[in-house]
Coordinates of C-alpha atoms in Angstrom, one line a residue:
M440 CA 125.1 76.0 97.6
K441 CA 126.9 78.8 95.8
Y442 CA 123.9 81.1 96.4
K443 CA 124.1 80.9 100.2
S444 CA 126.9 83.5 100.2
N445 CA 124.1 86.0 99.2
F446 CA 122.7 85.8 102.7
A447 CA 125.7 87.5 104.3
K448 CA 125.8 90.1 101.6
L449 CA 122.1 90.8 102.0
L450 CA 122.6 91.2 105.7
L451 CA 125.2 93.9 105.1
L452 CA 122.9 95.5 102.5
R453 CA 120.0 95.5 105.0
V454 CA 122.1 97.1 107.7
S455 CA 123.1 99.9 105.2
F456 CA 119.4 100.8 104.6
S457 CA 119.0 102.4 108.0
Q458 CA 119.3 106.2 108.0
Y459 CA 121.9 106.6 110.8
N460 CA 121.8 110.4 110.5
T461 CA 118.0 110.6 111.0
V462 CA 118.3 112.2 114.4
V463 CA 120.7 115.0 113.4
L464 CA 119.2 115.5 110.0
P465 CA 116.8 118.3 111.0
L466 CA 119.3 119.8 113.5
Y467 CA 122.0 120.0 110.8
F468 CA 119.4 121.6 108.5
L469 CA 118.7 124.4 111.0
T470 CA 122.4 125.3 111.0
I471 CA 121.9 126.5 107.3
S472 CA 121.5 130.3 107.0
G473 CA 117.9 131.2 106.7
A474 CA 116.5 127.7 107.5
T475 CA 113.3 127.5 109.6
V476 CA 111.5 124.7 111.4
S477 CA 108.6 124.9 109.1
Q478 CA 110.9 124.2 106.1
I479 CA 111.7 120.8 107.6
G480 CA 108.1 119.8 106.8
I481 CA 108.6 120.8 103.2
Y482 CA 111.5 118.5 102.4
V483 CA 110.0 115.6 104.4
S484 CA 106.6 115.9 102.7
I485 CA 108.2 116.0 99.2
G486 CA 110.1 112.9 100.1
F487 CA 107.0 111.0 101.1
L488 CA 105.2 112.2 98.0
V489 CA 108.0 110.9 95.7
E490 CA 108.1 107.6 97.6
A491 CA 104.3 107.2 97.1
L492 CA 104.4 108.1 93.4
F493 CA 107.3 105.7 92.5
Q494 CA 106.3 102.7 94.6
I495 CA 104.5 100.8 91.8
P496 CA 106.7 101.8 88.8
S497 CA 109.9 100.9 90.7
G498 CA 108.5 97.5 91.6
F499 CA 107.4 96.8 88.1
L500 CA 110.7 97.9 86.6
S501 CA 112.6 95.8 89.2
D502 CA 110.6 92.7 88.2
K503 CA 111.2 93.5 84.5
F504 CA 114.9 94.4 84.4
G505 CA 116.4 92.6 87.4
H506 CA 116.3 92.7 91.2
K507 CA 120.1 92.9 91.6
R508 CA 120.3 95.9 89.3
F509 CA 117.7 97.7 91.4
L510 CA 119.4 96.9 94.6
I511 CA 122.6 98.5 93.2
L512 CA 120.6 101.4 92.0
S513 CA 119.1 101.8 95.4
K514 CA 122.5 102.1 97.1
V515 CA 123.6 104.6 94.4
F516 CA 120.6 106.8 95.2
N517 CA 121.3 106.4 98.9
I518 CA 124.9 107.5 98.6
L519 CA 123.9 110.5 96.5
A520 CA 121.3 111.4 99.1
T521 CA 123.8 111.3 101.9
L522 CA 126.2 113.5 99.9
S523 CA 123.4 115.9 99.2
F524 CA 122.6 116.3 102.9
M525 CA 126.3 116.5 103.9
F526 CA 127.1 119.4 101.6
A527 CA 123.7 121.1 101.7
N528 CA 123.7 124.9 102.0
S529 CA 120.0 125.5 101.1
L530 CA 116.5 124.1 101.3
N531 CA 116.8 123.0 97.7
M532 CA 119.7 120.7 98.5
Y533 CA 117.8 119.1 101.3
I534 CA 114.8 118.6 99.0
L535 CA 117.1 116.9 96.5
G536 CA 118.5 114.7 99.3
S537 CA 115.0 113.8 100.4
V538 CA 114.0 112.9 96.8
L539 CA 117.1 110.8 96.3
F540 CA 116.5 109.0 99.6
A541 CA 112.9 108.3 98.6
L542 CA 114.0 106.8 95.3
S543 CA 116.5 104.7 97.2
V544 CA 113.7 103.4 99.4
V545 CA 111.3 102.5 96.6
C546 CA 114.0 100.7 94.6
A547 CA 114.9 98.5 97.6
L548 CA 111.8 97.6 99.6
G549 CA 109.9 95.0 97.5
T550 CA 113.1 94.2 95.6
F551 CA 115.0 93.1 98.6
A552 CA 112.4 90.6 99.8
A553 CA 112.0 89.3 96.2
F554 CA 115.8 88.8 95.8
L555 CA 115.9 87.1 99.2
Q556 CA 113.1 84.7 98.2
E557 CA 114.9 83.9 94.9
T558 CA 118.2 83.2 96.7
Y559 CA 116.3 80.9 99.1
E560 CA 114.7 79.0 96.3
S561 CA 118.0 78.6 94.5
S562 CA 120.0 77.4 97.5
N563 CA 117.9 74.5 98.8
C564 CA 118.0 75.6 102.4
K565 CA 116.6 73.4 105.1
Q566 CA 115.1 76.3 107.1
S567 CA 111.9 78.1 106.0
I568 CA 112.1 81.5 104.3
S569 CA 110.4 83.0 107.3
Q570 CA 113.1 81.7 109.6
I571 CA 115.9 82.9 107.4
S572 CA 114.3 86.3 106.9
S573 CA 113.5 86.8 110.6
K574 CA 117.0 85.8 111.7
M575 CA 118.6 88.2 109.1
S576 CA 116.3 90.9 110.3
A577 CA 117.3 90.3 114.0
R578 CA 121.0 90.4 113.2
A579 CA 120.6 93.6 111.0
L580 CA 118.5 95.3 113.7
F581 CA 121.0 94.5 116.4
I582 CA 124.0 95.8 114.3
S583 CA 121.9 98.9 113.4
S584 CA 121.1 99.6 117.0
M585 CA 124.9 99.6 117.8
L586 CA 125.6 101.9 114.9
F587 CA 122.7 104.2 116.0
L588 CA 124.3 104.4 119.5
I589 CA 127.6 105.4 117.9
A590 CA 126.0 108.0 115.7
S591 CA 124.0 109.4 118.6
Y592 CA 127.1 109.7 120.8
T593 CA 129.3 111.2 118.1
S594 CA 126.7 113.8 117.3
K595 CA 127.5 115.5 120.6
I596 CA 131.0 116.0 119.3
N597 CA 130.1 117.2 115.8
L598 CA 126.8 117.0 113.9
F599 CA 128.7 116.1 110.8
I600 CA 130.1 112.8 112.1
P601 CA 126.9 110.8 111.8
F602 CA 126.8 111.7 108.1
I603 CA 130.3 110.3 107.6
I604 CA 129.2 107.1 109.4
K605 CA 126.2 106.8 107.1
L606 CA 128.3 107.4 104.0
I607 CA 130.8 104.6 104.9
I608 CA 128.0 102.2 105.6
D609 CA 126.3 103.1 102.3
I610 CA 129.6 102.3 100.4
V611 CA 129.8 98.9 102.2
G612 CA 126.2 98.3 101.1
L613 CA 126.9 99.2 97.5
V614 CA 129.9 96.8 97.3
S615 CA 127.7 94.1 98.9
A616 CA 125.0 94.7 96.2
F617 CA 127.6 94.4 93.4
L618 CA 128.9 91.1 94.8
L619 CA 125.5 89.4 94.9
K620 CA 125.2 86.3 92.8
Q621 CA 122.1 86.4 90.5
P622 CA 119.8 83.4 91.4
T623 CA 118.5 81.4 88.4
K624 CA 114.9 81.6 89.7
H625 CA 114.6 85.2 88.6
L626 CA 115.8 84.5 85.1
E627 CA 113.0 82.0 84.7
A628 CA 110.3 84.4 86.0
D629 CA 111.7 87.4 84.2
K630 CA 110.5 86.1 80.8
H631 CA 106.8 85.8 81.8
I632 CA 106.0 89.3 83.0
T633 CA 103.2 91.0 81.1
L634 CA 100.8 93.9 81.9
K635 CA 98.0 91.4 82.0
K636 CA 99.7 89.4 84.8
L637 CA 100.5 92.7 86.6
Y638 CA 96.8 93.6 86.4
Q639 CA 95.7 90.2 87.7
G640 CA 98.2 90.6 90.6
F641 CA 96.6 93.8 91.7
K642 CA 93.1 92.1 91.6
D643 CA 94.3 89.8 94.4
K644 CA 92.0 90.9 97.2
K645 CA 93.6 88.5 99.7
F646 CA 97.0 90.1 99.2
F647 CA 95.8 93.7 99.5
T648 CA 93.6 93.0 102.5
I649 CA 96.4 91.3 104.5
A650 CA 99.0 93.8 103.2
T651 CA 96.9 96.7 104.4
F652 CA 96.3 95.2 107.8
S653 CA 100.0 94.5 108.2
V654 CA 101.1 98.2 107.4
L655 CA 98.3 99.9 109.4
P656 CA 100.3 100.2 112.7
E657 CA 103.4 101.5 111.0
A658 CA 101.3 104.1 109.0
F659 CA 99.6 105.4 112.1
R660 CA 102.9 105.4 114.0
L661 CA 104.5 107.6 111.3
A662 CA 101.5 109.9 111.3
Q663 CA 101.8 110.6 115.0
A664 CA 105.6 110.4 115.2
S665 CA 106.4 114.1 114.7
F666 CA 103.6 115.1 117.1
I667 CA 104.8 112.6 119.7
Y668 CA 108.3 114.1 119.6
A669 CA 107.0 117.6 119.8
F670 CA 104.8 116.6 122.8
L671 CA 107.7 114.9 124.6
L672 CA 110.0 117.9 123.9
A673 CA 107.4 120.3 125.3
N674 CA 107.2 118.1 128.4
G675 CA 110.9 118.2 129.2
V676 CA 112.3 115.1 127.5
S677 CA 115.8 115.9 126.2
L678 CA 116.9 115.7 122.5
F679 CA 119.5 113.1 123.5
I680 CA 116.9 110.8 124.9
L681 CA 114.8 111.2 121.8
G682 CA 117.9 110.4 119.7
M683 CA 118.4 107.2 121.6
I684 CA 114.9 105.9 120.7
P685 CA 115.9 104.6 117.2
S686 CA 118.8 102.6 118.8
F687 CA 116.7 101.0 121.5
T688 CA 113.9 100.4 119.1
R689 CA 116.2 98.4 116.7
L690 CA 117.8 96.6 119.6
S691 CA 114.4 95.5 120.9
A692 CA 113.2 94.7 117.4
S693 CA 116.2 92.3 117.0
F694 CA 114.9 90.2 119.9
V695 CA 111.3 90.3 118.4
S696 CA 112.6 89.2 115.0
H697 CA 114.7 86.4 116.6
G698 CA 111.8 85.2 118.6
L699 CA 109.5 85.0 115.5
A700 CA 112.2 83.1 113.7
K701 CA 112.6 80.6 116.6
Y702 CA 108.9 80.0 117.1
S703 CA 107.7 80.6 113.5
K704 CA 106.1 77.2 113.2
D705 CA 103.9 77.9 116.2
I706 CA 102.8 81.4 115.0
N707 CA 100.1 82.0 112.5
M708 CA 98.4 85.1 111.1
N709 CA 95.4 84.7 113.3
R710 CA 97.6 85.1 116.5
I711 CA 99.6 87.9 114.9
G712 CA 96.5 89.8 114.0
L713 CA 95.0 89.6 117.5
F714 CA 98.2 90.6 119.1
D715 CA 98.6 93.6 116.7
I716 CA 95.2 94.9 117.7
A717 CA 95.7 94.4 121.4
L718 CA 99.1 96.1 121.4
S719 CA 98.0 99.0 119.3
A720 CA 95.0 99.6 121.7
V721 CA 97.3 99.4 124.8
V722 CA 99.8 101.9 123.4
A723 CA 97.0 104.3 122.3
I724 CA 95.6 104.2 125.9
I725 CA 99.1 105.0 127.4
I726 CA 99.6 107.9 125.0
V727 CA 96.1 109.4 125.7
S728 CA 96.3 108.9 129.4
Q729 CA 99.7 110.7 129.6
V730 CA 100.7 108.8 132.8
S731 CA 104.4 109.6 132.6
N732 CA 107.0 110.5 130.0
I733 CA 109.1 107.5 130.9
L734 CA 106.2 105.1 130.4
L735 CA 105.3 106.8 127.1
V736 CA 108.9 106.5 125.8
V737 CA 109.1 102.9 126.8
A738 CA 105.7 102.2 125.2
L739 CA 106.8 103.9 121.9
V740 CA 110.1 101.9 121.8
L741 CA 108.3 98.6 122.4
F742 CA 105.5 99.4 120.0
S743 CA 107.9 100.4 117.2
A744 CA 110.3 97.5 118.0
Y745 CA 107.5 94.9 117.7
F746 CA 106.3 96.1 114.3
K747 CA 109.8 96.4 113.0
G748 CA 110.7 93.0 114.2
R749 CA 107.6 91.3 112.8
D750 CA 107.9 93.1 109.4
S751 CA 110.3 90.6 107.8
F752 CA 108.1 87.7 109.1
L753 CA 105.0 89.1 107.5
T754 CA 106.8 90.0 104.3
S755 CA 108.0 86.4 104.0
Y756 CA 104.5 85.2 104.8
L757 CA 103.1 87.3 101.9
V758 CA 105.7 86.1 99.5
D759 CA 105.5 82.4 100.6
K760 CA 101.8 82.0 101.3
V761 CA 99.8 84.8 99.6
I762 CA 101.3 86.0 96.4
Q763 CA 100.4 83.5 93.7
D764 CA 102.3 84.9 90.7
R765 CA 105.9 85.1 91.8
S766 CA 106.9 87.1 88.6
V767 CA 105.3 90.3 90.0
K768 CA 106.2 89.8 93.7
A769 CA 108.5 92.9 93.9
T770 CA 105.8 95.0 92.4
L771 CA 103.1 93.8 94.8
L772 CA 105.4 94.2 97.8
S773 CA 106.2 97.7 96.7
S774 CA 102.5 98.4 96.6
Q775 CA 102.3 97.3 100.2
T776 CA 104.6 100.2 101.2
M777 CA 102.7 102.5 98.9
I778 CA 99.6 101.7 101.0
A779 CA 101.5 102.6 104.2
V780 CA 102.8 105.9 102.8
G781 CA 99.4 106.8 101.4
L782 CA 97.7 106.2 104.8
T783 CA 100.4 108.1 106.6
T784 CA 100.0 111.1 104.3
V785 CA 96.2 111.1 104.6
M786 CA 96.2 110.7 108.4
S787 CA 99.0 113.4 108.9
F788 CA 97.0 115.9 106.9
F789 CA 93.7 114.9 108.6
I790 CA 95.0 115.2 112.1
K791 CA 97.4 118.2 112.0
D792 CA 94.8 120.8 112.9
I793 CA 93.4 118.8 115.8
M794 CA 96.9 118.2 117.1
E795 CA 97.5 121.9 117.1
S796 CA 94.6 122.5 119.5
S797 CA 95.0 119.4 121.6
F798 CA 97.6 116.6 121.5
Q799 CA 95.4 114.4 123.7
Q800 CA 92.4 114.7 121.4
G801 CA 94.5 114.1 118.3
F802 CA 96.1 110.9 119.8
L803 CA 92.6 109.7 120.9
I804 CA 91.2 110.1 117.4
L805 CA 94.2 108.4 115.8
G806 CA 93.9 105.5 118.3
L807 CA 90.2 105.0 117.7
V808 CA 90.5 105.1 113.9
Q809 CA 93.4 102.6 113.9
F810 CA 91.6 100.3 116.3
M811 CA 88.4 100.3 114.1
M812 CA 90.3 99.8 110.8
M813 CA 92.4 97.0 112.2
T814 CA 89.5 95.2 113.9
G815 CA 87.4 95.6 110.7
L816 CA 90.0 94.2 108.4
Y817 CA 90.8 91.3 110.9
I818 CA 87.1 90.3 111.0
Y819 CA 86.9 90.5 107.2
C820 CA 90.0 88.3 106.8
I821 CA 88.6 85.7 109.2
N822 CA 85.2 85.7 107.4
K823 CA 86.9 85.3 104.0
K824 CA 89.2 82.7 105.4
Y825 CA 92.2 84.7 104.3
I826 CA 94.0 83.9 107.5
S827 CA 93.7 81.0 110.0

């Protein structure tokens, strides 16, 4: 029972992970003397590169030295990143902030899910881990959506205010991480981690196939995100509306996550996979057809909301049903994000020249590649009986 208090602290920690200054970050950068739009791509790209490089090492070290320690370390990096952005006066400071934020992300992603699983196993809860995770995700997304609204509104007063909001929330997250009670389950698993077990974990084809399928939509969404925003801006959509997208996305995602938690017993990976493919295809058609800006914005919000909302459900599914060796779960979950970041990097580089000549052609190619990859992996999973 004493470990159940961790769930409330993990909720606050999850809320603190969102980057509430994400909309004003590039705008604030452009106020720096000598800053250019092209330099935004430099600090963003370096951040993604660091995130990709440190995914596996961070997960392994988290499994080895303690998940709570790495959750605390994640928040320390997050606070340092926010401070770096707040007091930046050059591109180098923004690069430092981007690197620190990437380190914060890689320290937390797989570790958070692993710590949640250990808390669940130590507290004898009646609900399933998928239900608990989805409910926590729904609440965190709802709170985050409200905070994004506040950050978006206050940015009209002063671009510096969203950074202050982010810093306060980061400090709350750090305190929550310090107050977490260490579950006994991790102490048992911690003694059995070896490089041989780690290697055997990476040979798990079922995990990597399902993990790749689950991150494909997010990877392609990130690859097209900057082009989508550029396209919408060129077609007359205001920056304020674009700034509201993260808020409405999280608000909608909270309902998705709540629905998955409520009906988790009636949902299986087979249905999730079919719906993922169908939704991705519909959104790609809406983007390519360019029917209207309003329809496109709504489609992007719902698309992003669904995949954010179902993320915690699938992560719990991987931990509960797929990963066989629990002692390396944080490492394997970190590798899932590395797959997404790697795919995003490759697709962004591959499509940039096509986007420059034709947005429509670029979006069409991305949509077709995503549809073929997801359909192929889904059929493979069915044939191998990885999902049912």
